[in-house]
Amino acid sequence: MERIKENRIFCRKFSRREFLGVTKAAAVGGIVAAGVVGGVAGYLAGTSAAPPATVTRTVTTTQAGAEITKTITATVPAAKKLKVGYVYVGPVGDYGWSYGHDRGRRWADEKFGVNQVESTYIESVPEAEVAGAITSLVEKGCQLIITTSFGFMDPTAEAAEKYPDRYFVHISGYKSGAAGNAPNNMSAAFAEFYQLYYLNGLAAGAVTETGVVGYVGAYPIPEVVRHINAFVLGANYAYKKRTGKNIKAHVSWIFEWVAPEKARSAAIALIEEKNCDVLAFTEDTPAVLQVAEEYQKKGKKVWSFSHYSDMREYGPTAHLTGQIANWGPIYLDFYRMVATNSWQTVDIWSRIGDYMPYRWRLPAENSTAGKPEGTVYLAPLNPVIPSQWQLEIKKRYEEMKELIFEPFSVEGNLGEPIRDQAGEVRISSGERADHDMLWNMDWLVEYIEEPLPR
Amino acid sequence: MSVEWIEQVLQLTVQMGTVYLLASLGEIYAERSGVLNLGLEGTMIMGAATSFIFSLAYGHFAAIIMSIIVGALMGFILSILVVDMKLNQVIVGLALTMLGIGLSGFITFPEIRKNLLLRLNPYLPQEILATQQSEKLPEIPIPLLSDIPILGKMFFSHNILVYFSLIASLIMWFILFKTSIGLTIRSVGENPSMADSLGVNVYLVRRVTVILSGAFASLAGAYFFIGFHPFWREEVTAGRGFIALALVILATWNPLRAILGAYLFGGVETFQYRLQLFGLGAQSPYFLAMLPYIVTIITLIIISTESIKKRLGAPASLGIPYSREE
């Protein structure tokens, strides 16, 4: 019944001549099987509301099989480009979140082939206007629409409902067909940093002289809270192993994602008030690293990290290591799914190991830590980190490729159970954090002195 | 609370407050002559963008001079629109702000910035073309004076623009209240037709003060960028031009009171993060952030009473375009 209805729509929308034109082009062009499927489906989906699944089935059964063996080298004609639309929350011109996504877009375009994909973006979209932005991308013929802010989640899910013939990817949310709370043409993806923050923490604990580390936090939301906890657990691991004493940690909140001047004030406050000498942060610019570098120039040893991009040029001396994201491989994966009509709704947290070419652990000496790979990876390690700790960091990095080691487990805390600030055990022996615990984390580990703003 | 702690907090307060002080000084003159320059934010951000590009291309001196020129130019545009063409000052001012925000984002967009920089100075190395930061203005502690406890760090261990802002507020206070030029400016803001009948060129006075306010706002933006935190992002000034506008009211159009007001706003921004670490304010950081605005609103309420308004000398024809009845 469903099938007949679909076919009728199909017939009405496409004149026979148009259809023959397409199939002829495919035949004359002599396309690889995948190329036929992807290219033709892409072309058709781009020009009408017909469900692509039906179209593809027709095409493959009638045409491609006969032509496939003849010529294999030709490329997809230009008219059948994959069309992808991105919606960014911020401007792409600066250093922050949207800039990172745009870099990922360009990376994915290049790998996919700039002749085969046409990607467009709309930047600085307020949350209230995202539905309009999505609609205009749909009208532009985009088959795949990627929205990159948490606040875009519900409008994206609604759009997925409204346009069942298009594919939607939402970044940093929890709604997807895979999770069962959105239509099947919607996926959720995220590049998750908490493992890398733990490694930063190891580096921090290895170099700190005061035994006090600081964190400039954006907003007290679970994502930032788990990054703070992971960082502090790592710092405590290294510091306690070195000295036998617990680490002390302080957090200052700036309540902004991008506010370099506020991050500067908060970083100075942490250094001056609490004697922190290693600072991690969640703020999109290198402000904290710049402050650390200024202190280094004045002769005081203060260290910081890269965040999202390789920020070494902003603090050549003060830079210890850091977390870097490349969204490209995630996007490329979705491009391929849509182009080959092999869509599968997913909910991905891309962590260490994901999208990396070799997903097995290597011996620490041969570790790839500090080299670009996958979607989230470690920035180059500063030689001031003692060599045994560099090895430890590399060992953990390699172990996390196989998810053998989990920071939020007693192994990550020198065998001690992980307690919150009230002294309550949150993770005891034999347990490790699961998705829900990470996703909803609303407690700080015991080594942090300030309460969590609520 | 050691002496060093107090010194440091005060030093940072002055560093932050200077942004507001510079921007409000020019605005005080413009409003004293009866023109509301709502383009302050846009002019400020253009100043920051100009200083970013020129400090990369030619260094700090060129950055400061060029940002003053760009600011004066924006003031000139505003003066043509609101003084000569007598357009609505609120609308034109807001339009100028939007223009400034958009234009600054445009000229600093990576590709366009690269081309601009190469035109200005074809010998720039690749890393300068791509960077988002520039060299910070050096601090020049004044010998002897900077050794005075507390005051030394607070006023005499800064970069050149901080010193300039302090000297400028003294001079501008003197000119405004102790010279005939100041009297002319104030009379134009008070009763332009009376001033006109006495032979004062109202249009000229207003145009000069608006250009001055543009130059100062732009300089404030330049200070914020190269003097406070030299990292570029779009909308770098983040609404500080509007805070400066509030500050003008808080200072009741007086350059000396503007110093206090500027340091109040600057102090709150500095303190916010320190109080968090003492366990105060972390639960509600917005409370502290709103304090200066409460003070501003209270000031507004107080000066809205007619008698106090007269005594403080709030410009009576602020925001009203002047046209000769011919």
PDB file of C-alpha atoms in Angstrom, chain A residues 72-318:
ATOM      1  CA  ILE A  72      34.531   2.358 -14.013  1.00  0.00           C
ATOM      2  CA  THR A  73      36.675   5.457 -14.050  1.00  0.00           C
ATOM      3  CA  ALA A  74      34.236   8.292 -14.740  1.00  0.00           C
ATOM      4  CA  THR A  75      33.183  10.654 -11.978  1.00  0.00           C
ATOM      5  CA  VAL A  76      29.772  11.843 -10.893  1.00  0.00           C
ATOM      6  CA  PRO A  77      28.589  14.697 -13.131  1.00  0.00           C
ATOM      7  CA  ALA A  78      28.756  18.129 -11.565  1.00  0.00           C
ATOM      8  CA  ALA A  79      24.985  18.518 -11.500  1.00  0.00           C
ATOM      9  CA  LYS A  80      24.700  15.700  -9.014  1.00  0.00           C
ATOM     10  CA  LYS A  81      26.696  17.273  -6.251  1.00  0.00           C
ATOM     11  CA  LEU A  82      25.832  16.423  -2.702  1.00  0.00           C
ATOM     12  CA  LYS A  83      24.341  19.501  -1.074  1.00  0.00           C
ATOM     13  CA  VAL A  84      25.051  20.094   2.578  1.00  0.00           C
ATOM     14  CA  GLY A  85      23.880  22.995   4.733  1.00  0.00           C
ATOM     15  CA  TYR A  86      25.310  24.069   8.059  1.00  0.00           C
ATOM     16  CA  VAL A  87      23.742  26.301  10.695  1.00  0.00           C
ATOM     17  CA  TYR A  88      26.223  27.971  13.050  1.00  0.00           C
ATOM     18  CA  VAL A  89      25.367  29.784  16.253  1.00  0.00           C
ATOM     19  CA  GLY A  90      28.304  32.180  16.101  1.00  0.00           C
ATOM     20  CA  PRO A  91      30.457  33.981  13.549  1.00  0.00           C
ATOM     21  CA  VAL A  92      32.999  31.920  11.613  1.00  0.00           C
ATOM     22  CA  GLY A  93      35.522  34.732  11.478  1.00  0.00           C
ATOM     23  CA  ASP A  94      36.820  34.426  15.023  1.00  0.00           C
ATOM     24  CA  TYR A  95      38.512  31.682  16.922  1.00  0.00           C
ATOM     25  CA  GLY A  96      35.638  29.983  18.652  1.00  0.00           C
ATOM     26  CA  TRP A  97      33.174  27.138  18.368  1.00  0.00           C
ATOM     27  CA  SER A  98      31.661  28.015  14.988  1.00  0.00           C
ATOM     28  CA  TYR A  99      35.123  28.572  13.544  1.00  0.00           C
ATOM     29  CA  GLY A 100      35.980  25.018  14.615  1.00  0.00           C
ATOM     30  CA  HIS A 101      32.898  23.656  12.880  1.00  0.00           C
ATOM     31  CA  ASP A 102      33.640  25.623   9.746  1.00  0.00           C
ATOM     32  CA  ARG A 103      37.150  24.201   9.708  1.00  0.00           C
ATOM     33  CA  GLY A 104      35.547  20.756   9.991  1.00  0.00           C
ATOM     34  CA  ARG A 105      33.238  21.578   7.100  1.00  0.00           C
ATOM     35  CA  ARG A 106      36.135  22.568   4.864  1.00  0.00           C
ATOM     36  CA  TRP A 107      38.071  19.463   5.894  1.00  0.00           C
ATOM     37  CA  ALA A 108      35.122  17.195   5.066  1.00  0.00           C
ATOM     38  CA  ASP A 109      34.509  18.969   1.744  1.00  0.00           C
ATOM     39  CA  GLU A 110      38.114  18.529   0.743  1.00  0.00           C
ATOM     40  CA  LYS A 111      38.236  14.841   1.663  1.00  0.00           C
ATOM     41  CA  PHE A 112      34.911  14.148   0.001  1.00  0.00           C
ATOM     42  CA  GLY A 113      36.015  16.012  -3.101  1.00  0.00           C
ATOM     43  CA  VAL A 114      35.238  19.663  -3.633  1.00  0.00           C
ATOM     44  CA  ASN A 115      33.709  18.822  -7.024  1.00  0.00           C
ATOM     45  CA  GLN A 116      31.269  16.396  -5.485  1.00  0.00           C
ATOM     46  CA  VAL A 117      29.874  18.406  -2.646  1.00  0.00           C
ATOM     47  CA  GLU A 118      28.431  21.853  -2.354  1.00  0.00           C
ATOM     48  CA  SER A 119      28.288  23.013   1.226  1.00  0.00           C
ATOM     49  CA  THR A 120      26.795  26.243   2.444  1.00  0.00           C
ATOM     50  CA  TYR A 121      26.502  27.706   5.879  1.00  0.00           C
ATOM     51  CA  ILE A 122      24.460  30.311   7.706  1.00  0.00           C
ATOM     52  CA  GLU A 123      26.375  31.904  10.553  1.00  0.00           C
ATOM     53  CA  SER A 124      25.408  33.804  13.711  1.00  0.00           C
ATOM     54  CA  VAL A 125      21.921  32.302  13.844  1.00  0.00           C
ATOM     55  CA  PRO A 126      20.049  33.111  17.074  1.00  0.00           C
ATOM     56  CA  GLU A 127      18.283  30.137  18.615  1.00  0.00           C
ATOM     57  CA  ALA A 128      14.886  31.643  17.938  1.00  0.00           C
ATOM     58  CA  GLU A 129      15.574  31.866  14.216  1.00  0.00           C
ATOM     59  CA  VAL A 130      17.035  28.458  13.565  1.00  0.00           C
ATOM     60  CA  ALA A 131      13.804  27.020  12.099  1.00  0.00           C
ATOM     61  CA  GLY A 132      13.878  29.696   9.397  1.00  0.00           C
ATOM     62  CA  ALA A 133      17.521  28.991   8.661  1.00  0.00           C
ATOM     63  CA  ILE A 134      16.798  25.279   8.274  1.00  0.00           C
ATOM     64  CA  THR A 135      13.856  25.965   5.962  1.00  0.00           C
ATOM     65  CA  SER A 136      15.947  28.145   3.698  1.00  0.00           C
ATOM     66  CA  LEU A 137      18.606  25.430   3.505  1.00  0.00           C
ATOM     67  CA  VAL A 138      15.908  22.888   2.647  1.00  0.00           C
ATOM     68  CA  GLU A 139      14.636  25.173  -0.088  1.00  0.00           C
ATOM     69  CA  LYS A 140      18.152  25.551  -1.372  1.00  0.00           C
ATOM     70  CA  GLY A 141      18.085  21.799  -1.935  1.00  0.00           C
ATOM     71  CA  CYS A 142      20.388  20.648   0.863  1.00  0.00           C
ATOM     72  CA  GLN A 143      20.042  16.919   1.458  1.00  0.00           C
ATOM     73  CA  LEU A 144      22.025  16.983   4.655  1.00  0.00           C
ATOM     74  CA  ILE A 145      21.585  19.711   7.235  1.00  0.00           C
ATOM     75  CA  ILE A 146      23.910  20.031  10.196  1.00  0.00           C
ATOM     76  CA  THR A 147      23.051  22.273  13.130  1.00  0.00           C
ATOM     77  CA  THR A 148      25.833  22.974  15.577  1.00  0.00           C
ATOM     78  CA  SER A 149      24.467  24.355  18.810  1.00  0.00           C
ATOM     79  CA  PHE A 150      22.713  22.727  21.740  1.00  0.00           C
ATOM     80  CA  GLY A 151      19.863  25.249  21.518  1.00  0.00           C
ATOM     81  CA  PHE A 152      19.145  24.160  17.932  1.00  0.00           C
ATOM     82  CA  MET A 153      18.111  20.677  19.028  1.00  0.00           C
ATOM     83  CA  ASP A 154      14.323  20.960  19.225  1.00  0.00           C
ATOM     84  CA  PRO A 155      13.886  23.001  16.031  1.00  0.00           C
ATOM     85  CA  THR A 156      16.119  20.456  14.259  1.00  0.00           C
ATOM     86  CA  ALA A 157      13.992  17.567  15.500  1.00  0.00           C
ATOM     87  CA  GLU A 158      10.860  19.382  14.330  1.00  0.00           C
ATOM     88  CA  ALA A 159      12.417  19.999  10.923  1.00  0.00           C
ATOM     89  CA  ALA A 160      13.358  16.310  10.684  1.00  0.00           C
ATOM     90  CA  GLU A 161       9.702  15.500  11.279  1.00  0.00           C
ATOM     91  CA  LYS A 162       8.592  17.997   8.669  1.00  0.00           C
ATOM     92  CA  TYR A 163      11.079  17.028   5.951  1.00  0.00           C
ATOM     93  CA  PRO A 164      11.342  13.217   6.064  1.00  0.00           C
ATOM     94  CA  ASP A 165      13.297  13.168   2.797  1.00  0.00           C
ATOM     95  CA  ARG A 166      16.185  15.194   4.206  1.00  0.00           C
ATOM     96  CA  TYR A 167      18.810  14.172   6.710  1.00  0.00           C
ATOM     97  CA  PHE A 168      19.649  16.089   9.850  1.00  0.00           C
ATOM     98  CA  VAL A 169      22.615  15.998  12.166  1.00  0.00           C
ATOM     99  CA  HIS A 170      22.548  17.880  15.428  1.00  0.00           C
ATOM    100  CA  ILE A 171      25.750  18.563  17.318  1.00  0.00           C
ATOM    101  CA  SER A 172      25.959  18.437  21.130  1.00  0.00           C
ATOM    102  CA  GLY A 173      22.407  17.334  21.865  1.00  0.00           C
ATOM    103  CA  TYR A 174      20.667  14.131  22.840  1.00  0.00           C
ATOM    104  CA  LYS A 175      17.833  13.797  20.317  1.00  0.00           C
ATOM    105  CA  SER A 176      18.226  11.304  17.489  1.00  0.00           C
ATOM    106  CA  GLY A 177      16.434   8.406  15.874  1.00  0.00           C
ATOM    107  CA  ALA A 178      19.012   6.171  17.501  1.00  0.00           C
ATOM    108  CA  ALA A 179      18.084   7.416  20.951  1.00  0.00           C
ATOM    109  CA  GLY A 180      14.420   7.007  20.072  1.00  0.00           C
ATOM    110  CA  ASN A 181      13.366  10.585  20.767  1.00  0.00           C
ATOM    111  CA  ALA A 182      13.494  11.988  17.226  1.00  0.00           C
ATOM    112  CA  PRO A 183      12.675  10.774  13.694  1.00  0.00           C
ATOM    113  CA  ASN A 184      15.032   8.322  12.040  1.00  0.00           C
ATOM    114  CA  ASN A 185      16.426  10.939   9.669  1.00  0.00           C
ATOM    115  CA  MET A 186      18.071  12.716  12.591  1.00  0.00           C
ATOM    116  CA  SER A 187      21.392  11.865  14.197  1.00  0.00           C
ATOM    117  CA  ALA A 188      23.239  13.319  17.162  1.00  0.00           C
ATOM    118  CA  ALA A 189      26.997  13.764  17.336  1.00  0.00           C
ATOM    119  CA  PHE A 190      29.560  15.275  19.628  1.00  0.00           C
ATOM    120  CA  ALA A 191      33.335  15.434  19.994  1.00  0.00           C
ATOM    121  CA  GLU A 192      33.939  14.680  23.647  1.00  0.00           C
ATOM    122  CA  PHE A 193      36.957  15.962  25.536  1.00  0.00           C
ATOM    123  CA  TYR A 194      36.806  14.570  29.044  1.00  0.00           C
ATOM    124  CA  GLN A 195      39.477  11.928  28.398  1.00  0.00           C
ATOM    125  CA  LEU A 196      41.812  14.587  27.048  1.00  0.00           C
ATOM    126  CA  TYR A 197      41.099  16.822  30.023  1.00  0.00           C
ATOM    127  CA  TYR A 198      42.178  13.936  32.235  1.00  0.00           C
ATOM    128  CA  LEU A 199      45.464  13.752  30.313  1.00  0.00           C
ATOM    129  CA  ASN A 200      45.851  17.535  30.697  1.00  0.00           C
ATOM    130  CA  GLY A 201      45.329  16.955  34.394  1.00  0.00           C
ATOM    131  CA  LEU A 202      48.158  14.400  34.449  1.00  0.00           C
ATOM    132  CA  ALA A 203      50.411  16.992  32.805  1.00  0.00           C
ATOM    133  CA  ALA A 204      49.260  19.607  35.324  1.00  0.00           C
ATOM    134  CA  GLY A 205      49.895  17.373  38.311  1.00  0.00           C
ATOM    135  CA  ALA A 206      53.303  16.507  36.910  1.00  0.00           C
ATOM    136  CA  VAL A 207      54.534  20.106  36.637  1.00  0.00           C
ATOM    137  CA  THR A 208      52.716  22.003  39.404  1.00  0.00           C
ATOM    138  CA  GLU A 209      54.985  23.382  42.093  1.00  0.00           C
ATOM    139  CA  THR A 210      52.316  24.937  44.297  1.00  0.00           C
ATOM    140  CA  GLY A 211      50.038  21.898  44.233  1.00  0.00           C
ATOM    141  CA  VAL A 212      47.127  24.135  43.286  1.00  0.00           C
ATOM    142  CA  VAL A 213      45.477  24.041  39.882  1.00  0.00           C
ATOM    143  CA  GLY A 214      42.763  26.315  38.514  1.00  0.00           C
ATOM    144  CA  TYR A 215      39.965  26.128  35.995  1.00  0.00           C
ATOM    145  CA  VAL A 216      38.223  28.983  34.191  1.00  0.00           C
ATOM    146  CA  GLY A 217      34.761  27.603  33.484  1.00  0.00           C
ATOM    147  CA  ALA A 218      32.206  28.871  30.976  1.00  0.00           C
ATOM    148  CA  TYR A 219      28.864  27.752  32.414  1.00  0.00           C
ATOM    149  CA  PRO A 220      28.178  25.281  35.239  1.00  0.00           C
ATOM    150  CA  ILE A 221      26.562  22.717  32.911  1.00  0.00           C
ATOM    151  CA  PRO A 222      27.303  18.959  32.921  1.00  0.00           C
ATOM    152  CA  GLU A 223      29.653  19.150  29.929  1.00  0.00           C
ATOM    153  CA  VAL A 224      31.929  21.667  31.630  1.00  0.00           C
ATOM    154  CA  VAL A 225      31.538  20.003  35.028  1.00  0.00           C
ATOM    155  CA  ARG A 226      32.763  16.641  33.747  1.00  0.00           C
ATOM    156  CA  HIS A 227      35.698  18.338  32.050  1.00  0.00           C
ATOM    157  CA  ILE A 228      36.626  20.053  35.304  1.00  0.00           C
ATOM    158  CA  ASN A 229      36.292  16.792  37.234  1.00  0.00           C
ATOM    159  CA  ALA A 230      38.356  14.869  34.711  1.00  0.00           C
ATOM    160  CA  PHE A 231      41.062  17.539  34.779  1.00  0.00           C
ATOM    161  CA  VAL A 232      41.202  17.618  38.567  1.00  0.00           C
ATOM    162  CA  LEU A 233      41.201  13.813  38.865  1.00  0.00           C
ATOM    163  CA  GLY A 234      44.154  13.667  36.469  1.00  0.00           C
ATOM    164  CA  ALA A 235      45.997  16.411  38.323  1.00  0.00           C
ATOM    165  CA  ASN A 236      45.412  14.660  41.629  1.00  0.00           C
ATOM    166  CA  TYR A 237      46.617  11.346  40.205  1.00  0.00           C
ATOM    167  CA  ALA A 238      49.939  12.783  39.090  1.00  0.00           C
ATOM    168  CA  TYR A 239      50.457  15.125  42.031  1.00  0.00           C
ATOM    169  CA  LYS A 240      49.616  12.557  44.678  1.00  0.00           C
ATOM    170  CA  LYS A 241      51.849   9.984  43.065  1.00  0.00           C
ATOM    171  CA  ARG A 242      54.660  12.548  43.024  1.00  0.00           C
ATOM    172  CA  THR A 243      54.290  14.024  46.501  1.00  0.00           C
ATOM    173  CA  GLY A 244      51.788  11.935  48.439  1.00  0.00           C
ATOM    174  CA  LYS A 245      49.574  14.985  48.945  1.00  0.00           C
ATOM    175  CA  ASN A 246      46.157  15.706  47.476  1.00  0.00           C
ATOM    176  CA  ILE A 247      45.859  18.348  44.779  1.00  0.00           C
ATOM    177  CA  LYS A 248      43.927  21.539  45.509  1.00  0.00           C
ATOM    178  CA  ALA A 249      41.729  22.918  42.753  1.00  0.00           C
ATOM    179  CA  HIS A 250      39.799  26.138  42.259  1.00  0.00           C
ATOM    180  CA  VAL A 251      37.172  27.053  39.710  1.00  0.00           C
ATOM    181  CA  SER A 252      36.146  30.517  38.550  1.00  0.00           C
ATOM    182  CA  TRP A 253      33.064  30.887  36.366  1.00  0.00           C
ATOM    183  CA  ILE A 254      32.711  33.546  33.696  1.00  0.00           C
ATOM    184  CA  PHE A 255      29.206  32.668  32.429  1.00  0.00           C
ATOM    185  CA  GLU A 256      30.141  33.191  28.781  1.00  0.00           C
ATOM    186  CA  TRP A 257      31.467  30.927  26.029  1.00  0.00           C
ATOM    187  CA  VAL A 258      33.470  33.627  24.313  1.00  0.00           C
ATOM    188  CA  ALA A 259      34.737  36.434  26.532  1.00  0.00           C
ATOM    189  CA  PRO A 260      38.520  36.733  26.441  1.00  0.00           C
ATOM    190  CA  GLU A 261      38.620  39.765  28.712  1.00  0.00           C
ATOM    191  CA  LYS A 262      36.551  37.977  31.352  1.00  0.00           C
ATOM    192  CA  ALA A 263      38.660  34.842  31.075  1.00  0.00           C
ATOM    193  CA  ARG A 264      41.690  37.066  31.563  1.00  0.00           C
ATOM    194  CA  SER A 265      40.301  38.536  34.789  1.00  0.00           C
ATOM    195  CA  ALA A 266      39.263  35.106  36.056  1.00  0.00           C
ATOM    196  CA  ALA A 267      42.678  33.600  35.250  1.00  0.00           C
ATOM    197  CA  ILE A 268      44.505  36.408  37.037  1.00  0.00           C
ATOM    198  CA  ALA A 269      42.219  35.973  40.036  1.00  0.00           C
ATOM    199  CA  LEU A 270      43.021  32.242  40.190  1.00  0.00           C
ATOM    200  CA  ILE A 271      46.757  32.861  39.957  1.00  0.00           C
ATOM    201  CA  GLU A 272      46.895  35.744  42.403  1.00  0.00           C
ATOM    202  CA  GLU A 273      44.266  34.736  44.945  1.00  0.00           C
ATOM    203  CA  LYS A 274      44.809  31.008  45.108  1.00  0.00           C
ATOM    204  CA  ASN A 275      48.345  30.562  43.850  1.00  0.00           C
ATOM    205  CA  CYS A 276      47.281  28.280  41.004  1.00  0.00           C
ATOM    206  CA  ASP A 277      50.154  27.576  38.643  1.00  0.00           C
ATOM    207  CA  VAL A 278      48.383  25.425  36.059  1.00  0.00           C
ATOM    208  CA  LEU A 279      45.156  26.670  34.493  1.00  0.00           C
ATOM    209  CA  ALA A 280      42.739  24.739  32.329  1.00  0.00           C
ATOM    210  CA  PHE A 281      39.728  26.434  30.828  1.00  0.00           C
ATOM    211  CA  THR A 282      36.544  26.217  28.820  1.00  0.00           C
ATOM    212  CA  GLU A 283      36.452  29.449  26.870  1.00  0.00           C
ATOM    213  CA  ASP A 284      36.795  29.625  23.138  1.00  0.00           C
ATOM    214  CA  THR A 285      39.811  31.930  22.880  1.00  0.00           C
ATOM    215  CA  PRO A 286      43.417  31.481  24.052  1.00  0.00           C
ATOM    216  CA  ALA A 287      42.962  34.213  26.699  1.00  0.00           C
ATOM    217  CA  VAL A 288      43.986  32.012  29.642  1.00  0.00           C
ATOM    218  CA  LEU A 289      47.030  30.758  27.767  1.00  0.00           C
ATOM    219  CA  GLN A 290      47.963  34.356  26.923  1.00  0.00           C
ATOM    220  CA  VAL A 291      47.769  35.271  30.617  1.00  0.00           C
ATOM    221  CA  ALA A 292      49.976  32.283  31.518  1.00  0.00           C
ATOM    222  CA  GLU A 293      52.471  33.391  28.882  1.00  0.00           C
ATOM    223  CA  GLU A 294      52.531  36.920  30.326  1.00  0.00           C
ATOM    224  CA  TYR A 295      53.366  35.467  33.740  1.00  0.00           C
ATOM    225  CA  GLN A 296      56.093  33.304  32.222  1.00  0.00           C
ATOM    226  CA  LYS A 297      57.597  36.430  30.674  1.00  0.00           C
ATOM    227  CA  LYS A 298      57.569  38.073  34.099  1.00  0.00           C
ATOM    228  CA  GLY A 299      59.426  35.065  35.476  1.00  0.00           C
ATOM    229  CA  LYS A 300      56.569  33.266  37.238  1.00  0.00           C
ATOM    230  CA  LYS A 301      55.925  29.703  36.113  1.00  0.00           C
ATOM    231  CA  VAL A 302      52.273  29.443  35.096  1.00  0.00           C
ATOM    232  CA  TRP A 303      51.072  26.862  32.611  1.00  0.00           C
ATOM    233  CA  SER A 304      48.030  26.384  30.422  1.00  0.00           C
ATOM    234  CA  PHE A 305      46.679  24.429  27.474  1.00  0.00           C
ATOM    235  CA  SER A 306      45.247  24.457  23.969  1.00  0.00           C
ATOM    236  CA  HIS A 307      41.494  24.285  23.628  1.00  0.00           C
ATOM    237  CA  TYR A 308      39.770  23.250  20.370  1.00  0.00           C
ATOM    238  CA  SER A 309      42.614  24.478  18.150  1.00  0.00           C
ATOM    239  CA  ASP A 310      46.360  24.240  18.439  1.00  0.00           C
ATOM    240  CA  MET A 311      47.042  27.450  20.362  1.00  0.00           C
ATOM    241  CA  ARG A 312      50.790  27.092  20.828  1.00  0.00           C
ATOM    242  CA  GLU A 313      51.540  30.372  19.050  1.00  0.00           C
ATOM    243  CA  TYR A 314      49.677  32.261  21.803  1.00  0.00           C
ATOM    244  CA  GLY A 315      51.814  30.817  24.566  1.00  0.00           C
ATOM    245  CA  PRO A 316      54.953  29.160  23.243  1.00  0.00           C
ATOM    246  CA  THR A 317      56.460  28.820  26.731  1.00  0.00           C
ATOM    247  CA  ALA A 318      53.357  28.326  28.840  1.00  0.00           C
TER     248      ALA A 318
END
